[in-house]
Amino acid sequence: MLSLSFFQDKKQTPQIEKAVTEIKQITFNGLTWIDITKPTKKEIDMLEKKYEFHELPLEDCLTEHQRSKVDEYDDYCFIVMHFPRYRKDTMRLDSEEIDIFLGHNYLITLHEGELKPLVAFSNMCNLKQEARENFMAEGSALLLYEIIKRLFDYCFPMLDKIGNMLDGLNKKIFREQKRVMLEEISIAKMQIINYRRILKPLRPVILILEKAIRRYLPEDMEMYFDDITDKAEKIWDMLENYKEVVEAIDATYESLTSHRMNNLMRTFTTLQVIVFPMTLVSGLFSMNVEGIPLAKINFAFWIVFGMIFVPMTIIGLLMVFKRNKWF
């Protein structure tokens, strides 16, 4: 794993440790599993020399952000898959890639070591004879099935976290209408969007893989990969449900915010209506009528008052009549 080491002495320059490539070669019953963590050009050249893989899939192993796919060759399959990984530091889901070469008597996996189930499974098979007997005795395809099954099982706890987040938002939305609520809703929406972005291209790959892998499976074992398809579809259905839930929560929050703003506007309007008569009276009695043509008339003040009050009364009556459809 790539790690950062910072020295406490300010006079020393911080150094970055280089990524360490780790290779596990596990052999049992004629089957070899080579698990390469953080592959470099050296390991890719080694695979090309030993297995004579085509140059295009080997280039894909060193290229970031490859799309999920299944490429079939004469003697092997090349598979690229992406799975979600939750990062606590950024509170978001990221995509982690795994590249796979599948042959009749070998399985090669290349990854960055960020997928915990894969790392734990390779360590278990490397250290325990019982694990090799259980998972490597039936060939490369069933070993691949065990890896993919564990990676899909790893997806469900992340779904549970999203579900718990949505449940908490549902409970708080009517009690708390603070800015932090908007932030939490945005985080939940981004979690679901990222999860869907990772899983959506993976669904057709699972269907293609289910057909392509049959030549590597023992007889009467095709049903195993049906279980993988069911897991993928179940995860997708849960994501669709969560998408609808978070959209409903977002719409409810917007409605509550609008309702709150309407209440504030109603309060301000009521205050203006209360203050208006006082403003009108103070304005009228502070008028200076000496500078207008009616200044020499004794009732100049009341003439001006009538010129203001009568039109306002007529306009008000017309609005009332129109509202009640009296004309």
Coordinates of N, CA and C in Angstrom, one line a residue, residues 84-94 158-159 161-163 165-166 169 183-199 239 242-243 246:
P84 N -17.0 -1.2 -5.9 CA -17.0 0.0 -5.1 C -16.1 -0.1 -3.8
R85 N -15.5 0.9 -3.4 CA -14.7 1.0 -2.2 C -15.0 2.3 -1.4
Y86 N -15.4 2.2 -0.2 CA -15.7 3.4 0.6 C -14.4 3.9 1.3
R87 N -14.2 5.2 1.0 CA -13.1 5.9 1.6 C -13.6 6.8 2.8
K88 N -13.1 6.5 4.0 CA -13.6 7.3 5.1 C -13.1 8.7 5.1
D89 N -11.9 8.9 4.6 CA -11.3 10.3 4.6 C -12.1 11.3 3.8
T90 N -12.7 10.8 2.6 CA -13.5 11.7 1.8 C -15.0 11.4 1.9
M91 N -15.4 10.4 2.7 CA -16.8 10.0 2.8 C -17.5 9.8 1.5
R92 N -16.8 9.1 0.6 CA -17.4 8.8 -0.7 C -17.0 7.5 -1.2
L93 N -17.7 7.0 -2.2 CA -17.4 5.7 -2.9 C -16.5 5.9 -4.1
D94 N -15.5 5.1 -4.2 CA -14.6 5.2 -5.4 C -14.6 3.8 -6.0
M158 N -21.8 -1.8 2.4 CA -21.8 -0.4 2.0 C -23.3 0.1 1.6
L159 N -24.1 -0.9 1.1 CA -25.5 -0.6 0.9 C -26.2 -0.4 2.2
K161 N -24.9 0.9 4.9 CA -24.6 2.2 5.4 C -25.4 3.3 4.7
I162 N -25.6 3.1 3.4 CA -26.5 4.1 2.7 C -27.9 4.0 3.2
G163 N -28.4 2.8 3.4 CA -29.8 2.6 3.9 C -29.9 3.2 5.3
M165 N -28.2 5.7 6.5 CA -28.1 7.1 6.3 C -29.5 7.7 5.9
L166 N -30.1 7.0 5.0 CA -31.4 7.4 4.5 C -32.5 7.3 5.7
L169 N -32.0 10.3 7.8 CA -32.5 11.5 7.2 C -34.1 11.6 7.3
E183 N -26.6 19.2 3.5 CA -25.3 18.6 3.3 C -25.4 17.1 3.3
E184 N -26.1 16.6 4.3 CA -26.3 15.1 4.5 C -27.1 14.6 3.3
I185 N -28.1 15.3 2.8 CA -28.8 14.8 1.7 C -27.9 14.7 0.4
S186 N -27.1 15.7 0.3 CA -26.2 15.8 -0.9 C -25.2 14.6 -0.8
I187 N -24.7 14.3 0.4 CA -23.7 13.2 0.5 C -24.4 11.9 0.2
A188 N -25.7 11.7 0.7 CA -26.4 10.5 0.3 C -26.6 10.3 -1.2
K189 N -27.0 11.4 -1.8 CA -27.2 11.4 -3.3 C -25.9 11.0 -4.0
M190 N -24.8 11.6 -3.6 CA -23.6 11.3 -4.3 C -23.1 9.9 -4.0
Q191 N -23.4 9.3 -2.8 CA -23.1 7.9 -2.6 C -23.8 7.0 -3.6
I192 N -25.1 7.3 -3.7 CA -25.9 6.5 -4.6 C -25.5 6.6 -6.1
I193 N -25.3 7.9 -6.5 CA -24.9 8.1 -7.8 C -23.5 7.4 -8.2
N194 N -22.6 7.5 -7.3 CA -21.3 6.8 -7.5 C -21.4 5.3 -7.5
Y195 N -22.3 4.8 -6.6 CA -22.5 3.4 -6.6 C -23.1 2.9 -7.9
R196 N -24.1 3.6 -8.4 CA -24.8 3.2 -9.6 C -23.8 3.3 -10.8
R197 N -22.9 4.4 -10.8 CA -22.0 4.5 -11.9 C -21.0 3.4 -11.9
I198 N -20.6 2.8 -10.8 CA -19.7 1.7 -10.8 C -20.4 0.4 -11.2
L199 N -21.6 0.2 -10.7 CA -22.3 -1.1 -10.9 C -22.9 -1.2 -12.3
L239 N -30.3 -0.2 -5.1 CA -29.8 1.1 -5.5 C -31.0 1.9 -6.1
Y242 N -33.1 3.0 -3.3 CA -32.5 4.1 -2.5 C -32.5 5.4 -3.3
K243 N -32.4 5.3 -4.6 CA -32.4 6.5 -5.5 C -33.8 7.2 -5.4
V246 N -34.1 8.8 -1.7 CA -33.3 10.1 -1.5 C -33.9 11.2 -2.4

